[in-house]
Every structure is written in structure tokens, then in C-alpha cells.
Short mmCIF file of C-alpha atoms and ligand atoms in Angstrom, two decimals:
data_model
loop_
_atom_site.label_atom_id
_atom_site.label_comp_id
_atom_site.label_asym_id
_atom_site.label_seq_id
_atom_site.Cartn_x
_atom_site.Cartn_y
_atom_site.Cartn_z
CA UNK D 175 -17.86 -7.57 18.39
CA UNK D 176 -16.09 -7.34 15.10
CA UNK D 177 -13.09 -5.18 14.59
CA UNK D 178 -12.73 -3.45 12.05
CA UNK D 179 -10.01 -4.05 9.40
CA UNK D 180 -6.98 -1.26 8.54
CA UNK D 181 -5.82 -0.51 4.98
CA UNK D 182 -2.76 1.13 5.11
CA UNK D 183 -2.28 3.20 1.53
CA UNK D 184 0.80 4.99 -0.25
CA UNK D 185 3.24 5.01 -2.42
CA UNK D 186 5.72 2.20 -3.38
CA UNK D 187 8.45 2.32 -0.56
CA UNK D 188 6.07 4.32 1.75
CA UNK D 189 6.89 1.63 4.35
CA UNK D 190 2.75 -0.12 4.28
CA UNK D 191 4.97 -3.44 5.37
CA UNK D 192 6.99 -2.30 7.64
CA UNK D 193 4.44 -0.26 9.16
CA UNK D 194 1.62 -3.61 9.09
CA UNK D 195 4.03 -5.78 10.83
CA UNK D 196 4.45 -3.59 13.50
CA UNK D 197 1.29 -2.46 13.68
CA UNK D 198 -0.01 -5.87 13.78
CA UNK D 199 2.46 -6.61 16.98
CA UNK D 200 1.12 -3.73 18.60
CA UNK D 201 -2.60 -4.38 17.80
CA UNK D 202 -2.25 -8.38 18.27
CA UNK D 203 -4.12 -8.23 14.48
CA UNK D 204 -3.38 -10.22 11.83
CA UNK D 205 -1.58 -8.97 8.93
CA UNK D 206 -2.14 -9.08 5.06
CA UNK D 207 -0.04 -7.72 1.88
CA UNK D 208 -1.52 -7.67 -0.86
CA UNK D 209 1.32 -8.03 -3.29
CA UNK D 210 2.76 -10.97 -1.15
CA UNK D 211 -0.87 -13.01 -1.56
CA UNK D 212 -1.23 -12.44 -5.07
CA UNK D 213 2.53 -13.39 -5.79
CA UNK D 214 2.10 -16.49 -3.70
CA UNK D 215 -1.19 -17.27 -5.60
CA UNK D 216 -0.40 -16.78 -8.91
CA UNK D 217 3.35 -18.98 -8.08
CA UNK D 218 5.34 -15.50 -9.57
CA UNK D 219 7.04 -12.31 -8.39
CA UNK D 220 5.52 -9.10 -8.89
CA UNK D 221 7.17 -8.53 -11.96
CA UNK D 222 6.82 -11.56 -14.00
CA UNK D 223 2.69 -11.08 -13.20
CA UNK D 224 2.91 -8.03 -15.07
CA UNK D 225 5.11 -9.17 -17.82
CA UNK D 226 3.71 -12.10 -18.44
CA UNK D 227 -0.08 -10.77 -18.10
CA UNK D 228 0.10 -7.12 -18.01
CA UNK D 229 -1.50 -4.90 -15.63
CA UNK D 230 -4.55 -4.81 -16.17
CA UNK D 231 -4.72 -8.32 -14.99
CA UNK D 232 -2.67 -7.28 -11.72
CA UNK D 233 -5.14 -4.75 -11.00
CA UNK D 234 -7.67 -7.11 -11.33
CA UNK D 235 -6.46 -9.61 -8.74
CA UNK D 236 -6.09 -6.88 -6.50
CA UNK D 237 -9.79 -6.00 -7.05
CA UNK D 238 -10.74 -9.27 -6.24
CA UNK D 239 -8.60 -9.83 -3.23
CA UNK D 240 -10.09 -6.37 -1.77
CA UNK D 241 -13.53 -7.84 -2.17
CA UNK D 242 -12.60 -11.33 -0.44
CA UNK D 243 -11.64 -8.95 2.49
CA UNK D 244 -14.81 -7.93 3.16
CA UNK D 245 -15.62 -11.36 4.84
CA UNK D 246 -12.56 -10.50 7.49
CA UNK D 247 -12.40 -8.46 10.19
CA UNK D 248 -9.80 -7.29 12.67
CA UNK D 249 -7.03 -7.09 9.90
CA UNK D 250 -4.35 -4.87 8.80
CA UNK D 251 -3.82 -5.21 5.14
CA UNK D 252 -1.00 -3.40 3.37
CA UNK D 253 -2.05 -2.58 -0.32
CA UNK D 254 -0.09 -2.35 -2.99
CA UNK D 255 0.90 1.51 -4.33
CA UNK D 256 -1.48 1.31 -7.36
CA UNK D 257 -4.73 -0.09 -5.36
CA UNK D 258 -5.94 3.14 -4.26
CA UNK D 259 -6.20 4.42 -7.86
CA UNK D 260 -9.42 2.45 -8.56
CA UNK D 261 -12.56 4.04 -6.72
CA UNK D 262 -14.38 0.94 -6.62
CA UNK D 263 -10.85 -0.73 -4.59
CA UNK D 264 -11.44 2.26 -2.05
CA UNK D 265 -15.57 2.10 -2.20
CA UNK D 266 -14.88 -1.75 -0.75
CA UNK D 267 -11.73 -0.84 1.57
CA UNK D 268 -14.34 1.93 3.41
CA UNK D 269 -17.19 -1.07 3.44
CA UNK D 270 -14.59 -2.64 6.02
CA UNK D 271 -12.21 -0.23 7.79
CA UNK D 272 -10.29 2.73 8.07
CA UNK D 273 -7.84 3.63 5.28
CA UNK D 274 -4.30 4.79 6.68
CA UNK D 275 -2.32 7.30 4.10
CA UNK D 276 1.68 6.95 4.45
CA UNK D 277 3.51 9.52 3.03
CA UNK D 278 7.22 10.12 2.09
CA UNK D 279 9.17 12.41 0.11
CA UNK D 280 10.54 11.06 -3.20
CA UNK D 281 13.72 11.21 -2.15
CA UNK D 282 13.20 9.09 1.35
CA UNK D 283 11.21 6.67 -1.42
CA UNK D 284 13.89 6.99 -3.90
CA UNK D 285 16.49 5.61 -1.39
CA UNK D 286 14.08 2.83 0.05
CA UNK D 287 13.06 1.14 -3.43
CA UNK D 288 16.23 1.82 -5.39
CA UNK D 289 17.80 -1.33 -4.65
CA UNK D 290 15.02 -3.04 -5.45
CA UNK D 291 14.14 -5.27 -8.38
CA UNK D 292 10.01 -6.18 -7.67
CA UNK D 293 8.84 -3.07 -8.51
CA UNK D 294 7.55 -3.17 -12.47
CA UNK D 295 6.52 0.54 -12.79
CA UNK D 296 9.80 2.08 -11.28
CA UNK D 297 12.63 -0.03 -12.62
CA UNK D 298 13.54 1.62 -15.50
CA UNK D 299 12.75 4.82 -13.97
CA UNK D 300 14.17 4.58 -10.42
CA UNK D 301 15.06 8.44 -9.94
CA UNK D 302 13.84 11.35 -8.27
CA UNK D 303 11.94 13.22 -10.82
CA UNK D 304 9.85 10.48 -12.18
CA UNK D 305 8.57 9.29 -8.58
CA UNK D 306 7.78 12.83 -7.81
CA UNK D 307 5.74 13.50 -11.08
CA UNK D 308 4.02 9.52 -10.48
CA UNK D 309 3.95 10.35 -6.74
CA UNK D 310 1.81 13.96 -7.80
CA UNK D 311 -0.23 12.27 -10.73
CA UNK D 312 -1.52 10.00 -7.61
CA UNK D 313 -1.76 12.20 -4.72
CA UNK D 314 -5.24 13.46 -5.09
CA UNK D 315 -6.98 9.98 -5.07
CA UNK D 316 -4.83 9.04 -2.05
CA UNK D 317 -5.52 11.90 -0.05
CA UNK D 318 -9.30 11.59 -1.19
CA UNK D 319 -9.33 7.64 -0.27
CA UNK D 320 -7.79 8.26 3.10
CA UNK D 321 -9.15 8.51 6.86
CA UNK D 322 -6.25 10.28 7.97
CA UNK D 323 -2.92 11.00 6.71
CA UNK D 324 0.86 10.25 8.47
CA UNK D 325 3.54 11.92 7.24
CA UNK D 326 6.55 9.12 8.00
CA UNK D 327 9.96 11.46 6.91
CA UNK D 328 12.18 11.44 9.40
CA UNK D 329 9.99 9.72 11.74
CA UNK D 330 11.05 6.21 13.30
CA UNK D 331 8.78 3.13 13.15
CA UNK D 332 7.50 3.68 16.69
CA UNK D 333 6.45 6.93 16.32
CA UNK D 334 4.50 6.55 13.49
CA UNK D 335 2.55 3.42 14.50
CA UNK D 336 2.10 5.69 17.90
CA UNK D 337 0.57 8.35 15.37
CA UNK D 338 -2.01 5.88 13.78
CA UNK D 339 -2.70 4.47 17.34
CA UNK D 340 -3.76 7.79 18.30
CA UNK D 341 -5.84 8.36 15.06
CA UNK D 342 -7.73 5.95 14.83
C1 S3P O 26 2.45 -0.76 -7.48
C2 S3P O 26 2.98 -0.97 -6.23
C3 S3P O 26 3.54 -2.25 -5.79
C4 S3P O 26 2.90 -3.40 -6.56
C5 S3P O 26 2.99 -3.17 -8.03
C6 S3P O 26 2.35 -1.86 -8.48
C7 S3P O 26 1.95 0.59 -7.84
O1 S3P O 26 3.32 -2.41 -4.38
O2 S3P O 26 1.56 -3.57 -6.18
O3 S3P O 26 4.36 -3.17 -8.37
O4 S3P O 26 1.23 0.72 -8.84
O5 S3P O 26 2.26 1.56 -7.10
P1 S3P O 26 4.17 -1.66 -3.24
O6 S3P O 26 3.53 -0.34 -3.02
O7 S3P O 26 4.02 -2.57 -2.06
O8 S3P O 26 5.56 -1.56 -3.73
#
């Protein structure tokens, strides 16, 4: 029988990685990130993809990689923060799967992606107030794409893959 695939949704630094890798040790499923497959593909980080393209053609690519998923099954696939904002990217995530919603505060996210350099839309505006206001600008399409919602502040990483195992 085939099994169905997991998206796991949210903002940048929501923890979709972390959360897929364990996950996937739990589940014994096989794991996907988007971002990581693209960047492998096109032979560039994150960040020169949008520079040297722009990101339209990132969104693109991620487009296209949701609709290669569709001939899986049985996988967890972490998206990248911006995939959820097309509604065609979420009409072909439900075609497969369940679609997992981590949230964070923007502080927790603030302190998780601050030191971080692969992040085009946040790195000349790594502070509080600007991933809030992005974070609220994208909430309603995240919380209309998702199955179910976990709220991950001040939760550890068993507890919240216990949450999603009891979910879904
Ligand atoms: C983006 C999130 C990033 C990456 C790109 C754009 C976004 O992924 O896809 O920098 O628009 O939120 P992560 O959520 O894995 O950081």
C-alpha cells in the first residue's frame, strides 16, 4: 500500500529540518529538503540562486520539484519558508500527503537564523520586528495550507515529533 508523503511547512528557522530528520528516524521514511535539492541541482547556495537569477526563478524550481513529488510516496519533505505562499505548491502538496504547520515565535526564529548567512530574504533584515510583520503577512496561507498545526516554543524535539505522531 502506498504511504503517503509529509510536508512539513513554516517559517524560516521553524525547525522543518530538524524536525524531518527526526521524524524520518522515527517513521523509518525517507527524507527530502527542498532547499538542499535545489542547491545541489543548480551547483549554488541558496543565496547565490537568488542573486544570480532572482526569485522568481527560485520559486519556480520549487514548483517543479513539488510536482516531481507526486511520483513518491512514503516521504517527509521539508519545504522551504516561501513554498506555501503559492496555492498551486499547496494544491500539489494535498494531491500527496498531509501538510504539517511548525510554528515559532519571532523571537525563538530570530535566535535560530541569526547566525545564519543562507537565508536571502532575512539577511539584511535579521531582527525581531521585520520577521514578525513577514511572519504575519504569511500566516494566513500557512494556517489555510495546513492539516494541523504544532506550536514548537519551548517544546523539545521529541515532543513535538510525538505531537505530529499523534496527529496524523
Ligand atoms: C525562504 C525560505 C528558505 C529558502 C529561501 C526562501 C522563504 O527556506 O527556501 O531562502 O521565502 O521563506 P527555509 O525555510 O528552509 O529557511
Amino acid at each position: 500500500m502506498a504511504r503517503r508523503n509529509i510536508f512539513l511547512i513554516g517559517f524560516m528557522g521553524s525547525g522543518k529540518t530538524t524536525v524531518a530528520d527526526h521524524l524520518g528516524n522515527m517513521f523509518n521514511m525517507e527524507i527530502a529538503e527542498m532547499d538542499q535539492i535545489i542547491a545541489k541541482r543548480q551547483n549554488m547556495s541558496i543565496s547565490d540562486i537568488f542573486a544570480t537569477h532572482g526569485e522568481d526563478y527560485f520559486r519556480n524550481l520549487e514548483t517543479e520539484l513539488l510536482i516531481e513529488m507526486q511520483s513518491k510516496d512514503g516521504m517527509i519533505i521539508s519545504c522551504g519558508g516561501g513554498t506555501p505562499m503559492r496555492d498551486n505548491n499547496v494544491e500539489e502538496m494535498k494531491k500527496s500527503g498531509k501538510i504539517v504547520l511548525l510554528k515559532a515565535s519571532p523571537k525563538t526564529i530570530y535566535e535560530r537564523v541569526k547566525e545564519n548567512h543562507d537565508r536571502p530574504l532575512l539577511e539584511h533584515n535579521k531582527n525581531v520586528p521585520y520577521i514578525a510583520e513577514l511572519m504575519e503577512q504569511r500566516r494566513e496561507k500557512y494556517e489555510k495550507a495546513a492539516d494541523f498545526i504544532i506550536e514548537t516554543d519551548n517544546k523539545d524535539i521529541r515532543q513535538i515529533c510525538e505531537e505530529i505522531r499523534n496527529k496524523l
